[in-house]
Amino acid sequence: MPGPLDGLRIIEFAGLGPGPFACMMLADHGAEVIRIERPGGTKGGPESDARTDILLRSRKRIAIDMKSDSGKAVLRDLVATADGLIEGFRPGVMERLGLGPDEMLLLNPKLVYGRMTGWGQTGPYAQMAGHDINYIALSGALHAFGRKGEKPTPPINMMGDFGGGAMMLAFGMVSALLHVQRGGDGTVIDAAMTDGSALLMSMIYSFHGQGWWKDERGVNMLDTGAHFYDVYETRDGKFISLGPIEPQFYARMLELTGLANDPAMAAQTDPNKWDEMRDKLTKVIAEKTRDEWDAIMTGSDACYAPVLSLTEAPNHPHNQSRATFTTAGGVRQPTPAPRYSSIATTPPEMPDGQTHTRQILADLGYSDGQIEQTLAQGGVS
C-alpha cells in the first residue's frame, strides 16, 4: 500500500544532518527521493559509512558533477520532473552554480524549493559558518537548558538541526506541496534553525511573558527546578525519570515512594521548598535499583519511566510491542513515524553503496543510447 506522499518526487542535494533527516522523513512517508551526490560517493555523518547512516535510508542515488555541462543537463531534466528540491548549502552557492530558485522555478513553476540553513537566507549572520549550538544560542533556546547555577547544556543537536531545522523544513515542504496541488504556484522555503528553534520555544516564551517563568536555568517547573519533574539516580547507578505535574499524579508518586505521609512533601508547587523535597526524593530513590523502581512504578499514574540507554531502548517491552525500532541492512534504527491507520509508511532500506543512475535516467525518458552517451561524457555516474 503506497504511503501518503506516494507519487511525489523530491530532489535532494547531498549534505549532512538536517537536510538528509528532512528527506528521510519524506521518503519514509512514500515520496520518491533522488539524492544528488558528488562524484566519488558521499559519506553520511562524521566519520561514518553511508551504508550504515540511517539518515540516508530509502533513497535513489545518482552522482553528478554539478559544474559540468552534462551534469547540469541531467540536473535540469530531474528538476523539470520534480515536485520538490531540498538543498542545505550556504546562501548563494546554488545561485553560483546556476541552480538557484529563480532559474529552477522558471524551469518548473510548480517546484517547491526547500532551503535548509542555520541562520537563514538573510540577516547579518547569513554568511557565517555555524552549528546547532550556535543557532539555538541565538534563538534563546540554549539559555534555557541546564541546571541551576550551571552553564547552559546543549541538548546534543536535537533542538536546532532536527527539531528546529529538519522537521520544520519537512513540514514546510508538505505544506507547500499541498498548496501546489490545490492550484497554487511553486515557492521557496527559507528554513532557518534560528527561526525553528525559536518557534519550538513558543510555550516557554509564553510562560515568560505571563510572568511565571523566570529567565534563569534550573529554577522553573520544567527545567529541573521542580523536584517532581526531574531525573533521579538509583542504587545501581542508573536513572529514572519522574514528571507527575498534576496533583493526583503527584499524590500517586508519593504513595509509591513511601512519602505520602511526609508533611514536608505536601507543598508540591511551592518553589521555595523544591530543593528540600528534592533532597528527600533523592535519598528515597537511591535506596532501590532501577529494576526495583520499575517493578513498583510501571503501570501506575506516577508519570514514571526508566532512563534507558541507546542499547537498552530498542529492547524495552513497550518499544518492542509498538515496533518502535526495526532492523534494515543489518542496522538497528527507529521505525518511520508517525504511523497511520490505513496508510503504510515505507519500510527502511539502507544504501548499498551503489548508485541508481541508469534507472533514474531511464525514468526520465532517456533511451539506452542516450544513457550510454550521458555516462560517457563523465558528468554523471
Coordinates of C-alpha atoms in Angstrom, one line a residue:
M1 CA 0.0 0.0 0.0
P2 CA 1.5 3.4 -1.0
G3 CA 2.4 6.0 1.6
P4 CA 0.7 9.4 1.9
L5 CA 3.4 11.1 -0.2
D6 CA 3.4 8.5 -2.9
G7 CA 3.8 10.0 -6.4
L8 CA 5.9 13.0 -5.2
R9 CA 9.4 13.3 -6.5
I10 CA 12.0 15.2 -4.3
I11 CA 15.5 16.1 -5.5
E12 CA 17.9 16.1 -2.6
F13 CA 21.3 17.7 -2.8
A14 CA 23.6 15.8 -0.6
G15 CA 24.5 17.3 2.8
L16 CA 24.8 16.3 6.4
G17 CA 22.3 16.3 9.3
P18 CA 19.1 18.2 9.0
G19 CA 18.7 18.1 5.2
P20 CA 19.1 14.4 5.0
F21 CA 16.8 14.0 8.0
A22 CA 14.0 16.0 6.3
C23 CA 14.5 13.9 3.2
M24 CA 14.4 10.7 5.2
M25 CA 11.1 11.7 6.6
L26 CA 9.7 12.5 3.2
A27 CA 11.0 9.1 1.9
D28 CA 9.6 7.3 4.9
H29 CA 6.1 8.5 4.0
G30 CA 6.2 7.5 0.4
A31 CA 7.9 10.2 -1.6
E32 CA 10.5 9.2 -4.2
V33 CA 13.7 11.0 -3.1
I34 CA 16.6 11.2 -5.5
R35 CA 19.8 12.1 -3.8
I36 CA 22.3 14.0 -5.8
E37 CA 25.8 13.1 -4.7
R38 CA 29.3 14.3 -5.7
P39 CA 31.3 12.0 -8.0
G40 CA 33.2 9.5 -5.9
G41 CA 30.3 9.0 -3.5
T42 CA 29.3 10.5 -0.2
K43 CA 29.7 9.9 3.5
G44 CA 26.9 10.1 6.0
G45 CA 27.6 11.7 9.4
P46 CA 31.1 12.4 10.6
E47 CA 33.5 9.5 10.0
S48 CA 30.6 7.3 9.1
D49 CA 29.9 4.8 6.3
A50 CA 27.0 5.9 4.2
R51 CA 25.8 2.2 4.2
T52 CA 25.1 2.4 7.9
D53 CA 23.8 6.0 8.0
I54 CA 20.2 5.9 9.0
L55 CA 19.5 9.4 7.7
L56 CA 20.3 8.2 4.1
R57 CA 17.7 5.3 4.1
S58 CA 15.1 4.7 1.4
R59 CA 16.6 6.9 -1.4
K60 CA 17.7 6.6 -5.0
R61 CA 21.2 7.9 -5.6
I62 CA 23.0 9.4 -8.6
A63 CA 26.4 11.1 -8.7
I64 CA 26.5 14.3 -10.7
D65 CA 29.3 16.8 -11.3
M66 CA 27.3 20.0 -10.9
K67 CA 29.9 22.1 -12.6
S68 CA 29.9 20.0 -15.8
D69 CA 27.6 20.8 -18.8
S70 CA 26.4 17.2 -19.0
G71 CA 25.8 17.0 -15.2
K72 CA 23.8 20.3 -15.3
A73 CA 21.7 19.0 -18.2
V74 CA 20.7 15.9 -16.2
L75 CA 20.0 18.0 -13.1
R76 CA 17.8 20.3 -15.1
D77 CA 15.9 17.3 -16.5
L78 CA 15.5 16.0 -13.0
V79 CA 14.2 19.3 -11.6
A80 CA 11.8 19.6 -14.5
T81 CA 10.1 16.4 -13.4
A82 CA 10.3 17.1 -9.7
D83 CA 7.7 18.3 -7.2
G84 CA 10.3 19.4 -4.7
L85 CA 14.0 20.2 -4.2
I86 CA 16.0 20.4 -1.0
E87 CA 19.4 21.9 -0.6
G88 CA 21.4 22.9 2.5
F89 CA 24.3 25.0 1.1
R90 CA 25.4 28.4 2.4
P91 CA 23.3 31.2 0.8
G92 CA 24.5 32.0 -2.8
V93 CA 26.1 28.6 -3.6
M94 CA 23.2 27.3 -5.7
E95 CA 22.9 30.6 -7.5
R96 CA 26.6 30.5 -8.4
L97 CA 26.0 27.0 -9.9
G98 CA 23.1 28.3 -11.9
L99 CA 20.8 26.1 -9.9
G100 CA 19.2 28.8 -7.7
P101 CA 15.4 29.1 -7.2
D102 CA 15.0 31.8 -9.8
E103 CA 16.4 29.5 -12.5
M104 CA 14.7 26.4 -11.2
L105 CA 11.3 28.0 -10.9
L106 CA 11.5 29.3 -14.4
L107 CA 12.2 25.7 -15.5
N108 CA 9.5 24.3 -13.3
P109 CA 6.9 26.9 -12.0
K110 CA 5.3 24.3 -9.7
L111 CA 8.5 23.4 -7.9
V112 CA 8.8 23.7 -4.1
Y113 CA 12.4 24.7 -3.4
G114 CA 13.4 24.0 0.1
R115 CA 16.5 25.7 1.6
M116 CA 17.9 24.5 4.9
T117 CA 20.4 26.7 6.8
G118 CA 21.3 27.6 10.3
W119 CA 21.0 31.4 10.2
G120 CA 18.6 31.7 7.2
Q121 CA 19.0 33.2 3.8
T122 CA 19.1 36.8 5.0
G123 CA 20.3 38.7 8.0
P124 CA 23.7 39.8 9.4
Y125 CA 24.8 36.2 10.3
A126 CA 23.6 34.6 7.0
Q127 CA 27.1 34.1 5.5
M128 CA 28.7 32.9 8.8
A129 CA 29.6 29.3 9.5
G130 CA 27.9 27.8 12.4
H131 CA 26.4 24.7 14.0
D132 CA 23.4 23.7 16.0
I133 CA 24.9 25.0 19.3
N134 CA 25.2 28.5 17.7
Y135 CA 21.8 28.6 16.2
I136 CA 20.0 27.7 19.4
A137 CA 22.2 30.1 21.3
L138 CA 20.9 33.0 19.2
S139 CA 17.2 32.0 19.5
G140 CA 17.3 31.9 23.3
A141 CA 16.7 28.2 23.5
L142 CA 20.2 27.2 24.7
H143 CA 20.0 29.6 27.6
A144 CA 17.0 27.6 29.0
F145 CA 18.8 24.2 29.1
G146 CA 20.7 23.3 32.2
R147 CA 20.6 23.1 36.0
K148 CA 20.5 25.9 38.5
G149 CA 23.9 27.6 38.9
E150 CA 25.4 25.7 36.0
K151 CA 26.3 26.8 32.4
P152 CA 23.9 26.0 29.6
T153 CA 23.9 22.4 28.5
P154 CA 23.4 21.7 24.7
P155 CA 20.7 19.1 24.2
I156 CA 23.0 17.4 21.7
N157 CA 21.8 18.6 18.3
M158 CA 18.1 17.8 18.7
M159 CA 16.8 21.4 19.1
G160 CA 18.4 23.1 16.1
D161 CA 19.4 20.6 13.5
F162 CA 16.4 18.2 13.8
G163 CA 13.6 19.9 15.7
G164 CA 14.0 23.5 14.6
G165 CA 15.6 22.6 11.2
A166 CA 14.7 19.3 9.6
M167 CA 11.2 18.9 10.9
M168 CA 10.3 22.5 10.1
L169 CA 11.6 22.0 6.6
A170 CA 9.7 18.7 6.2
F171 CA 6.5 20.4 7.4
G172 CA 7.1 23.4 5.1
M173 CA 7.7 21.1 2.1
V174 CA 4.5 19.2 2.7
S175 CA 2.5 22.4 3.3
A176 CA 3.8 24.0 0.1
L177 CA 3.3 20.8 -1.9
L178 CA -0.3 20.7 -0.8
H179 CA -0.6 24.4 -1.8
V180 CA 0.6 23.5 -5.3
Q181 CA -1.7 20.5 -5.6
R182 CA -4.6 22.9 -4.8
G183 CA -3.6 25.0 -7.8
G184 CA -1.0 27.3 -6.3
D185 CA 2.4 28.2 -7.7
G186 CA 5.7 26.8 -6.6
T187 CA 7.6 28.6 -3.9
V188 CA 10.9 28.9 -2.0
I189 CA 11.1 27.7 1.7
D190 CA 13.6 29.5 3.9
A191 CA 14.0 27.1 6.8
A192 CA 16.4 28.5 9.3
M193 CA 17.3 26.7 12.5
T194 CA 17.3 30.0 14.4
D195 CA 13.7 30.6 13.4
G196 CA 12.7 27.0 14.0
S197 CA 14.3 26.6 17.5
A198 CA 12.7 30.0 18.5
L199 CA 9.3 28.6 17.4
L200 CA 9.9 25.5 19.4
M201 CA 10.3 27.7 22.5
S202 CA 6.9 29.3 22.0
M203 CA 5.3 27.9 25.1
I204 CA 8.3 28.9 27.2
Y205 CA 8.3 32.4 25.7
S206 CA 4.6 32.5 26.6
F207 CA 5.2 31.4 30.2
H208 CA 7.9 34.0 30.5
G209 CA 5.7 36.7 29.1
Q210 CA 2.9 35.7 31.5
G211 CA 5.3 36.3 34.4
W212 CA 5.7 32.8 35.9
W213 CA 8.8 31.5 34.0
K214 CA 12.0 33.0 35.4
D215 CA 14.7 33.9 32.8
E216 CA 17.1 31.6 34.7
R217 CA 18.1 28.0 34.3
G218 CA 17.0 25.2 36.6
V219 CA 14.5 27.1 38.7
N220 CA 11.3 26.5 36.8
M221 CA 8.8 23.7 36.7
L222 CA 10.0 22.0 33.5
D223 CA 13.8 22.7 33.6
T224 CA 14.7 20.5 36.6
G225 CA 13.8 23.3 39.1
A226 CA 10.9 21.3 40.4
H227 CA 11.5 18.1 42.3
F228 CA 8.6 16.5 40.6
Y229 CA 10.0 17.0 37.1
D230 CA 13.5 15.6 37.3
V231 CA 15.8 12.6 36.9
Y232 CA 17.0 10.6 39.9
E233 CA 19.8 8.2 40.4
T234 CA 19.1 4.7 41.7
R235 CA 21.1 2.4 43.9
D236 CA 22.8 0.7 40.9
G237 CA 24.0 4.0 39.3
K238 CA 21.2 4.1 36.8
F239 CA 18.4 6.7 36.5
I240 CA 14.7 7.1 36.5
S241 CA 12.5 10.0 35.3
L242 CA 9.6 11.4 37.3
G243 CA 7.1 14.0 36.0
P244 CA 3.9 14.0 38.0
I245 CA 2.8 17.6 37.4
E246 CA -0.9 17.1 38.2
P247 CA -1.8 16.8 41.9
Q248 CA -3.4 13.4 41.5
F249 CA -0.3 12.0 39.8
Y250 CA 1.9 13.7 42.3
A251 CA -0.1 12.0 45.1
R252 CA 0.4 8.6 43.4
M253 CA 4.1 9.2 43.1
L254 CA 4.3 10.0 46.8
E255 CA 2.4 6.8 47.7
L256 CA 4.7 4.6 45.6
T257 CA 7.9 6.2 47.1
G258 CA 6.6 6.0 50.6
L259 CA 6.5 9.7 51.1
A260 CA 2.7 10.2 51.2
N261 CA 2.6 10.9 54.9
D262 CA 5.6 13.2 55.0
P263 CA 4.2 16.7 55.6
A264 CA 7.3 18.3 54.1
M265 CA 6.3 16.8 50.7
A266 CA 2.8 18.4 50.6
A267 CA 3.7 21.8 49.2
Q268 CA 4.2 20.5 45.7
T269 CA 4.0 23.8 43.9
D270 CA 6.0 26.0 46.4
P271 CA 9.3 26.8 44.7
N272 CA 10.8 27.8 48.0
K273 CA 10.5 24.1 49.1
W274 CA 11.5 22.4 45.9
D275 CA 15.1 21.8 47.0
E276 CA 14.1 20.3 50.3
M277 CA 11.7 18.0 48.7
R278 CA 14.2 17.0 46.0
D279 CA 16.7 16.0 48.7
K280 CA 14.1 13.7 50.3
L281 CA 13.2 12.1 46.9
T282 CA 16.9 11.7 46.0
K283 CA 17.5 9.7 49.2
V284 CA 14.5 7.5 48.7
I285 CA 15.1 6.8 45.1
A286 CA 18.8 5.9 45.9
E287 CA 17.6 3.1 48.2
K288 CA 16.5 0.8 45.3
T289 CA 17.8 -0.2 42.0
R290 CA 16.3 0.9 38.7
D291 CA 14.7 -2.5 38.2
E292 CA 13.1 -2.4 41.6
W293 CA 11.6 1.0 40.9
D294 CA 10.5 -0.3 37.5
A295 CA 8.6 -3.0 39.3
I296 CA 7.0 -0.6 41.7
M297 CA 6.2 2.3 39.3
T298 CA 5.3 0.7 35.9
G299 CA 1.6 0.6 35.2
S300 CA 0.9 3.4 37.6
D301 CA -0.1 7.1 37.1
A302 CA 3.1 8.3 38.8
C303 CA 4.4 9.7 35.5
Y304 CA 7.4 7.4 35.5
A305 CA 9.8 5.9 33.1
P306 CA 13.3 4.3 33.4
V307 CA 16.0 6.3 31.7
L308 CA 17.2 3.8 29.0
S309 CA 20.5 3.8 27.1
L310 CA 20.7 3.7 23.3
T311 CA 21.4 0.0 23.7
E312 CA 18.5 -0.7 26.1
A313 CA 15.7 1.3 24.4
P314 CA 15.1 -0.9 21.4
N315 CA 14.7 -3.9 23.7
H316 CA 12.2 -2.4 26.1
P317 CA 8.8 -4.3 26.0
H318 CA 6.8 -1.1 25.2
N319 CA 9.0 -0.2 22.3
Q320 CA 9.0 -3.8 21.1
S321 CA 5.2 -4.0 21.3
R322 CA 4.9 -1.0 19.1
A323 CA 7.8 -1.9 16.8
T324 CA 9.3 1.5 17.5
F325 CA 12.6 0.1 16.2
T326 CA 13.4 -2.1 13.3
T327 CA 16.4 -3.6 11.5
A328 CA 17.3 -2.9 7.9
G329 CA 20.6 -3.7 6.2
G330 CA 21.9 -5.0 9.5
V331 CA 21.4 -1.6 11.1
R332 CA 19.1 -1.2 14.2
Q333 CA 17.1 2.0 13.7
P334 CA 13.9 3.9 14.6
T335 CA 10.9 2.9 12.6
P336 CA 9.2 5.7 10.4
A337 CA 6.9 7.9 12.4
P338 CA 4.1 8.9 12.8
R339 CA 2.0 5.9 11.8
Y340 CA -1.3 5.8 10.0
S341 CA -4.4 3.6 10.5
S342 CA -4.9 2.8 6.8
I343 CA -1.7 4.0 5.0
A344 CA 1.7 2.4 5.1
T345 CA 5.0 4.1 5.7
T346 CA 8.0 2.9 3.6
P347 CA 10.0 0.1 5.2
P348 CA 13.5 1.4 5.7
E349 CA 16.0 0.4 3.0
M350 CA 19.7 1.2 3.7
P351 CA 22.1 2.4 1.0
D352 CA 24.1 -0.4 -0.6
G353 CA 26.9 1.8 -1.9
Q354 CA 25.6 1.7 -5.5
T355 CA 24.0 4.5 -7.5
H356 CA 20.7 4.1 -9.4
T357 CA 21.9 6.2 -12.3
R358 CA 20.7 4.1 -15.2
Q359 CA 17.3 3.6 -13.6
I360 CA 16.9 7.3 -12.9
L361 CA 17.9 8.3 -16.5
A362 CA 15.5 5.7 -17.9
D363 CA 12.7 7.1 -15.7
L364 CA 13.4 10.5 -17.3
G365 CA 12.8 9.0 -20.7
Y366 CA 16.5 8.6 -21.8
S367 CA 16.9 5.9 -24.4
D368 CA 19.7 3.3 -24.0
G369 CA 21.8 5.2 -26.4
Q370 CA 21.3 8.5 -24.6
I371 CA 22.1 6.8 -21.3
E372 CA 25.4 5.5 -22.6
Q373 CA 26.3 8.9 -24.2
T374 CA 25.5 10.7 -21.0
L375 CA 27.6 8.3 -18.9
A376 CA 30.5 8.6 -21.4
Q377 CA 30.5 12.4 -21.0
G378 CA 31.6 11.9 -17.4
G379 CA 29.3 14.4 -15.7
V380 CA 27.1 11.6 -14.3
S381 CA 28.0 8.3 -12.7

